[in-house]
Amino acid sequence: MKVVLCVDGSTSAEEAFSWYFRSFHTQGNEVLAVYVGNQPHLPSFVFYEEAVFPKEEFQRAVQKCKSKMEEMKAKYLSKAKAMQVNCQFRVLVGDGGSPGETLASFLESENADLVIVGSRGMGKIRRTVLGSVSDFLVHHAKVPVVVFREE
Amino acid sequence: MKVLIAVDPSDIAEKAFDWYFKNIHKEGNEVYVCHEAEQPDLPTVFFAGGASFPAAEIGRIMTDHNKKKNELENTYTMKCKSYKIKHRIDIETTQDKPGVAICKKAEKVHANMIVMGTRGMGAIRRTVLGSVSDYVLHHSKVPVLICRGQDQ
């Protein structure tokens, strides 16, 4: 069975990852840990009389996103190693859609059998019980969804 | 891991149950099947010029209700036996809404995960997620597996 584990920088995602391998995983499952990268916030610029193209800022923004992706990859691959399990890590870049949409189309293109997502991730609004990504996937994914909650 | 599987008489529940056993179940998982039936609406009695107590009607409603519960229990007992798993089945009538009752049950039996289908017996088929699954998803304190059928 092909299992997609949605991860982000939150501790909820880390716990979901550990929980999956501790309690859920069956030998033979192919596991993909997937991180949806943020689009870099590129500064907009306005042409004043002598505006300078903010090349350095652009490069910094892009570099920041890249390092975040590398950080995620390193974190999850080392977790997998520590738990002695086999897991691939993929980074997805949304094409303008929300992370939920990007994940949903990834699930289809990969023919995943199951997706595991935390109930909330990095979102600032802590009052909502179900974050936007888990909410989207529950309603739109074509495969079974596990919404993980830390106990 | 202790798994609570919330079922009802629908096909979707059966498919969710089967899918769990074919793909997720592990040796050592304890399985608890539950159905939280809502207390059926009994006719209210009001005395208007010598109305008689609708005992027969109430009797019929309760018999019907219990019959459905027994059928459900038999279906799932047989399924559990055919999968040869250690299990417990609890088909109950509750005063609470089913979603609330399921969450309470999960806490009571210390379930580590809840498994359920996307929709059940509800008449409104346009919704992607039925009211009970929606409630449990938002209020459960443990992970919830929502089993969507392949054709949905």
Coordinates of N, CA and C in Angstrom, one line a residue, chain A residues 5-146:
Chain A
L5 N 2.4 10.7 3.8 CA 2.4 11.4 5.1 C 2.6 12.8 4.9
C6 N 1.7 13.7 5.2 CA 1.8 15.1 5.0 C 2.6 15.7 6.1
V7 N 3.7 16.4 5.9 CA 4.4 17.0 7.0 C 4.6 18.5 6.7
D8 N 4.8 19.2 7.8 CA 5.2 20.6 7.7 C 6.2 20.8 8.9
G9 N 6.4 22.1 9.3 CA 7.4 22.3 10.4 C 6.8 22.1 11.7
S10 N 5.6 21.7 11.9 CA 5.0 21.7 13.2 C 5.3 20.4 14.0
T11 N 5.2 20.5 15.3 CA 5.4 19.3 16.1 C 4.3 18.3 15.9
S12 N 3.1 18.8 15.5 CA 2.0 17.9 15.2 C 2.4 16.9 14.1
A13 N 3.1 17.4 13.1 CA 3.5 16.6 12.0 C 4.5 15.6 12.4
E14 N 5.4 16.0 13.3 CA 6.4 15.1 13.8 C 5.8 13.9 14.5
E15 N 4.8 14.3 15.4 CA 4.1 13.3 16.2 C 3.3 12.3 15.3
A16 N 2.7 12.9 14.2 CA 2.0 12.0 13.3 C 2.9 11.0 12.6
F17 N 4.1 11.5 12.2 CA 5.1 10.7 11.6 C 5.5 9.5 12.5
S18 N 5.8 9.9 13.8 CA 6.2 8.8 14.7 C 5.1 7.9 15.0
W19 N 3.9 8.4 15.2 CA 2.7 7.5 15.4 C 2.5 6.6 14.3
Y20 N 2.6 7.1 13.1 CA 2.4 6.2 11.9 C 3.3 5.0 12.0
F21 N 4.6 5.3 12.2 CA 5.6 4.2 12.1 C 5.5 3.3 13.4
R22 N 5.1 3.8 14.5 CA 5.0 3.0 15.7 C 3.7 2.1 15.7
S23 N 2.6 2.7 15.3 CA 1.3 2.0 15.5 C 0.6 1.5 14.2
F24 N 0.9 2.1 13.1 CA 0.1 1.9 11.9 C 0.8 1.2 10.8
H25 N 2.1 1.4 10.7 CA 2.8 0.9 9.5 C 2.9 -0.6 9.4
T26 N 2.7 -1.1 8.2 CA 2.8 -2.5 8.0 C 4.0 -2.7 7.0
Q27 N 4.7 -3.8 7.2 CA 5.8 -4.1 6.3 C 5.3 -4.2 4.9
G28 N 6.0 -3.6 4.0 CA 5.6 -3.6 2.6 C 4.9 -2.3 2.2
N29 N 4.5 -1.5 3.1 CA 3.9 -0.2 2.8 C 5.0 0.7 2.2
E30 N 4.7 1.4 1.1 CA 5.6 2.3 0.6 C 5.2 3.7 1.2
V31 N 6.2 4.3 1.9 CA 5.8 5.6 2.6 C 6.5 6.8 1.9
L32 N 5.7 7.8 1.7 CA 6.2 9.1 1.1 C 5.9 10.2 2.1
A33 N 6.9 10.8 2.6 CA 6.7 12.0 3.5 C 6.7 13.1 2.5
V34 N 5.7 13.9 2.5 CA 5.5 15.0 1.6 C 5.4 16.4 2.2
Y35 N 6.3 17.3 1.7 CA 6.2 18.6 2.3 C 5.9 19.6 1.1
V36 N 4.9 20.4 1.4 CA 4.5 21.4 0.4 C 5.3 22.7 0.7
G37 N 6.2 23.0 -0.2 CA 7.0 24.2 0.1 C 6.2 25.5 -0.1
N38 N 6.6 26.5 0.6 CA 6.0 27.8 0.4 C 6.6 28.5 -0.8
Q39 N 5.8 29.2 -1.5 CA 6.3 30.0 -2.5 C 7.1 31.1 -1.9
P40 N 8.2 31.5 -2.4 CA 8.9 32.6 -1.7 C 8.1 33.9 -1.8
H41 N 8.2 34.7 -0.8 CA 7.6 36.0 -0.8 C 8.5 36.9 -1.5
L42 N 8.2 37.1 -2.8 CA 9.1 38.0 -3.5 C 8.7 39.4 -3.4
P43 N 9.6 40.3 -3.0 CA 9.2 41.7 -2.8 C 8.7 42.3 -4.1
S44 N 7.7 43.0 -4.0 CA 7.3 43.7 -5.3 C 8.0 45.1 -5.3
F45 N 8.2 45.6 -6.4 CA 9.0 46.8 -6.4 C 8.3 47.8 -7.4
V46 N 8.4 49.0 -7.0 CA 7.8 50.1 -7.8 C 8.8 51.0 -8.4
F47 N 8.6 51.4 -9.6 CA 9.6 52.2 -10.3 C 9.5 53.7 -9.9
Y48 N 10.4 54.1 -9.0 CA 10.5 55.5 -8.8 C 11.5 56.0 -9.7
E49 N 12.0 57.2 -9.5 CA 12.9 57.7 -10.5 C 14.1 56.9 -10.7
E50 N 14.7 56.4 -9.6 CA 15.9 55.6 -9.8 C 15.8 54.3 -9.0
A51 N 14.8 53.6 -9.3 CA 14.6 52.3 -8.5 C 15.7 51.3 -8.8
V52 N 16.1 50.6 -7.9 CA 17.0 49.5 -8.1 C 16.3 48.2 -8.0
F53 N 16.6 47.3 -8.9 CA 15.9 46.0 -8.8 C 16.4 45.3 -7.6
P54 N 15.5 44.8 -6.7 CA 16.0 44.3 -5.5 C 16.5 42.8 -5.6
K55 N 17.5 42.8 -6.4 CA 18.1 41.4 -6.8 C 18.4 40.6 -5.5
E56 N 19.1 41.3 -4.6 CA 19.6 40.6 -3.4 C 18.4 40.1 -2.6
E57 N 17.4 40.9 -2.5 CA 16.2 40.5 -1.7 C 15.6 39.3 -2.3
F58 N 15.5 39.3 -3.6 CA 14.9 38.1 -4.3 C 15.7 36.9 -4.0
Q59 N 17.0 37.0 -4.1 CA 17.8 35.9 -3.9 C 17.7 35.4 -2.4
R60 N 17.6 36.3 -1.5 CA 17.5 35.9 -0.1 C 16.2 35.2 0.1
A61 N 15.1 35.7 -0.5 CA 13.8 35.0 -0.3 C 13.8 33.6 -0.9
V62 N 14.3 33.5 -2.1 CA 14.4 32.1 -2.7 C 15.3 31.2 -1.8
Q63 N 16.4 31.7 -1.4 CA 17.3 30.9 -0.6 C 16.7 30.5 0.7
K64 N 15.9 31.4 1.3 CA 15.2 31.0 2.5 C 14.3 29.8 2.3
C65 N 13.5 29.9 1.2 CA 12.6 28.7 0.9 C 13.4 27.5 0.7
K66 N 14.5 27.6 0.0 CA 15.3 26.4 -0.3 C 15.8 25.8 1.0
S67 N 16.3 26.7 1.9 CA 16.9 26.1 3.1 C 15.8 25.5 4.0
K68 N 14.6 26.1 3.9 CA 13.5 25.5 4.7 C 13.3 24.0 4.2
M69 N 13.3 23.9 2.8 CA 13.0 22.6 2.2 C 14.1 21.6 2.6
E70 N 15.3 22.1 2.6 CA 16.5 21.2 3.0 C 16.3 20.8 4.4
E71 N 15.9 21.7 5.2 CA 15.8 21.5 6.7 C 14.7 20.4 6.9
M72 N 13.6 20.5 6.3 CA 12.5 19.5 6.4 C 13.0 18.2 6.0
K73 N 13.7 18.1 4.8 CA 14.1 16.9 4.3 C 15.1 16.2 5.3
A74 N 16.1 17.0 5.8 CA 17.0 16.4 6.7 C 16.3 15.9 8.0
K75 N 15.4 16.7 8.4 CA 14.7 16.3 9.7 C 14.0 15.0 9.5
Y76 N 13.2 14.9 8.5 CA 12.4 13.7 8.4 C 13.2 12.4 8.0
L77 N 14.3 12.6 7.1 CA 15.1 11.5 6.8 C 15.8 11.0 8.0
S78 N 16.3 11.9 8.9 CA 17.0 11.4 10.0 C 16.0 10.8 11.1
K79 N 14.8 11.3 11.1 CA 13.8 10.6 12.0 C 13.6 9.2 11.5
A80 N 13.5 9.0 10.2 CA 13.2 7.7 9.6 C 14.4 6.8 10.0
K81 N 15.6 7.3 9.8 CA 16.8 6.5 10.1 C 16.8 6.1 11.6
A82 N 16.5 7.1 12.5 CA 16.5 6.8 13.9 C 15.4 5.7 14.2
M83 N 14.3 5.7 13.5 CA 13.3 4.7 13.8 C 13.5 3.5 13.0
Q84 N 14.6 3.5 12.2 CA 14.9 2.3 11.4 C 13.8 1.9 10.4
V85 N 13.3 2.9 9.8 CA 12.2 2.6 8.8 C 12.6 3.3 7.5
N86 N 12.0 2.8 6.4 CA 12.2 3.2 5.1 C 11.2 4.3 4.7
C87 N 11.7 5.4 4.2 CA 10.7 6.4 3.9 C 11.3 7.4 2.9
Q88 N 10.5 7.8 1.9 CA 11.0 8.7 0.9 C 10.6 10.1 1.3
F89 N 11.3 11.1 0.9 CA 10.9 12.5 1.2 C 10.7 13.3 -0.1
R90 N 9.5 13.9 -0.3 CA 9.3 14.6 -1.5 C 8.9 16.1 -1.1
V91 N 9.3 17.0 -2.0 CA 8.9 18.4 -1.8 C 8.0 18.7 -2.9
L92 N 6.9 19.3 -2.6 CA 6.0 19.7 -3.7 C 6.0 21.2 -3.7
V93 N 5.9 21.8 -4.9 CA 5.8 23.2 -5.0 C 4.4 23.5 -5.7
G94 N 3.6 24.2 -5.0 CA 2.3 24.5 -5.5 C 2.3 25.4 -6.7
D95 N 1.4 25.2 -7.6 CA 1.3 26.0 -8.8 C 0.3 27.1 -8.6
G96 N 0.2 27.7 -7.4 CA -0.7 28.7 -7.2 C -1.9 28.3 -6.4
G97 N -2.1 26.9 -6.3 CA -3.2 26.4 -5.5 C -2.8 26.4 -4.0
S98 N -3.8 26.1 -3.2 CA -3.5 25.9 -1.8 C -2.7 24.6 -1.5
P99 N -2.1 24.5 -0.4 CA -1.4 23.3 -0.1 C -2.3 22.0 -0.2
G100 N -3.5 22.2 0.3 CA -4.5 21.1 0.2 C -4.7 20.6 -1.3
E101 N -4.8 21.6 -2.2 CA -5.1 21.3 -3.6 C -3.8 20.6 -4.2
T102 N -2.7 21.1 -3.8 CA -1.4 20.5 -4.3 C -1.3 19.1 -3.9
L103 N -1.6 18.9 -2.6 CA -1.5 17.5 -2.1 C -2.6 16.6 -2.7
A104 N -3.8 17.1 -2.9 CA -4.8 16.3 -3.5 C -4.4 15.8 -4.9
S105 N -3.9 16.7 -5.7 CA -3.5 16.3 -7.0 C -2.3 15.4 -7.0
F106 N -1.4 15.6 -6.0 CA -0.3 14.7 -5.9 C -0.7 13.2 -5.6
L107 N -1.7 13.2 -4.7 CA -2.3 11.8 -4.3 C -2.8 11.1 -5.5
E108 N -3.4 11.9 -6.4 CA -3.9 11.2 -7.6 C -2.8 10.8 -8.6
S109 N -1.9 11.7 -8.8 CA -0.8 11.4 -9.8 C 0.0 10.2 -9.3
E110 N 0.2 10.1 -7.9 CA 1.0 9.0 -7.4 C 0.2 7.7 -7.2
N111 N -1.1 7.8 -7.4 CA -2.0 6.6 -7.0 C -1.8 6.2 -5.6
A112 N -1.8 7.1 -4.7 CA -1.7 6.8 -3.3 C -2.9 6.0 -2.8
D113 N -2.7 5.2 -1.8 CA -3.8 4.4 -1.3 C -4.4 5.1 0.0
L114 N -3.6 5.9 0.7 CA -4.0 6.4 2.0 C -3.2 7.7 2.2
V115 N -3.8 8.6 2.9 CA -3.1 9.9 3.2 C -3.2 10.1 4.7
I116 N -2.1 10.6 5.3 CA -2.2 10.9 6.8 C -1.8 12.3 6.9
V117 N -2.7 13.1 7.6 CA -2.4 14.5 7.8 C -2.7 14.9 9.2
G118 N -2.0 15.9 9.7 CA -2.3 16.3 11.1 C -3.6 17.2 11.1
S119 N -4.1 17.4 12.3 CA -5.4 18.1 12.3 C -5.1 19.6 12.2
R120 N -3.9 20.1 12.6 CA -3.5 21.5 12.5 C -2.0 21.5 12.3
G121 N -1.6 22.5 11.6 CA -0.1 22.6 11.4 C 0.5 23.8 11.9
M122 N 0.9 24.7 11.0 CA 1.6 25.9 11.3 C 0.6 27.1 11.4
G123 N -0.6 26.8 11.1 CA -1.6 27.9 11.0 C -1.7 28.7 12.3
K124 N -1.8 30.0 12.2 CA -1.8 30.9 13.4 C -3.2 30.8 14.1
I125 N -4.2 30.5 13.4 CA -5.5 30.5 14.0 C -5.7 29.2 14.8
R126 N -5.5 29.2 16.1 CA -5.5 28.0 16.8 C -6.9 27.6 17.3
R127 N -7.9 28.5 17.0 CA -9.2 28.2 17.5 C -9.8 27.1 16.6
T128 N -9.5 27.1 15.3 CA -10.2 26.1 14.5 C -9.7 24.7 14.8
V129 N -10.6 23.8 14.9 CA -10.3 22.5 15.3 C -9.7 21.7 14.2
L130 N -10.0 22.1 13.0 CA -9.4 21.4 11.8 C -8.8 22.4 10.9
G131 N -7.5 22.2 10.6 CA -6.8 23.2 9.8 C -7.3 23.1 8.3
S132 N -6.8 24.1 7.5 CA -7.3 24.1 6.2 C -6.9 23.0 5.3
V133 N -5.7 22.5 5.5 CA -5.2 21.4 4.7 C -6.0 20.1 5.0
S134 N -6.1 19.7 6.3 CA -6.8 18.5 6.7 C -8.2 18.6 6.2
D135 N -8.8 19.8 6.4 CA -10.2 20.0 6.0 C -10.4 19.7 4.5
F136 N -9.5 20.3 3.7 CA -9.6 20.2 2.3 C -9.4 18.7 1.9
L137 N -8.4 18.0 2.5 CA -8.2 16.6 2.1 C -9.4 15.7 2.5
V138 N -9.9 16.0 3.6 CA -11.1 15.1 4.0 C -12.2 15.3 3.1
H139 N -12.4 16.4 2.5 CA -13.5 16.7 1.6 C -13.2 16.3 0.2
H140 N -11.9 16.4 -0.2 CA -11.6 16.3 -1.6 C -10.7 15.1 -2.0
A141 N -10.0 14.5 -1.1 CA -9.2 13.4 -1.5 C -10.0 12.2 -1.9
K142 N -9.5 11.5 -2.9 CA -10.3 10.4 -3.3 C -10.0 9.0 -2.6
V143 N -9.1 9.2 -1.6 CA -8.7 8.0 -0.9 C -9.0 8.2 0.6
P144 N -8.9 7.1 1.4 CA -9.1 7.2 2.8 C -8.1 8.2 3.4
V145 N -8.6 8.9 4.4 CA -7.7 9.9 5.1 C -7.7 9.7 6.6
V146 N -6.5 9.7 7.1 CA -6.4 9.6 8.6 C -6.0 11.1 9.1

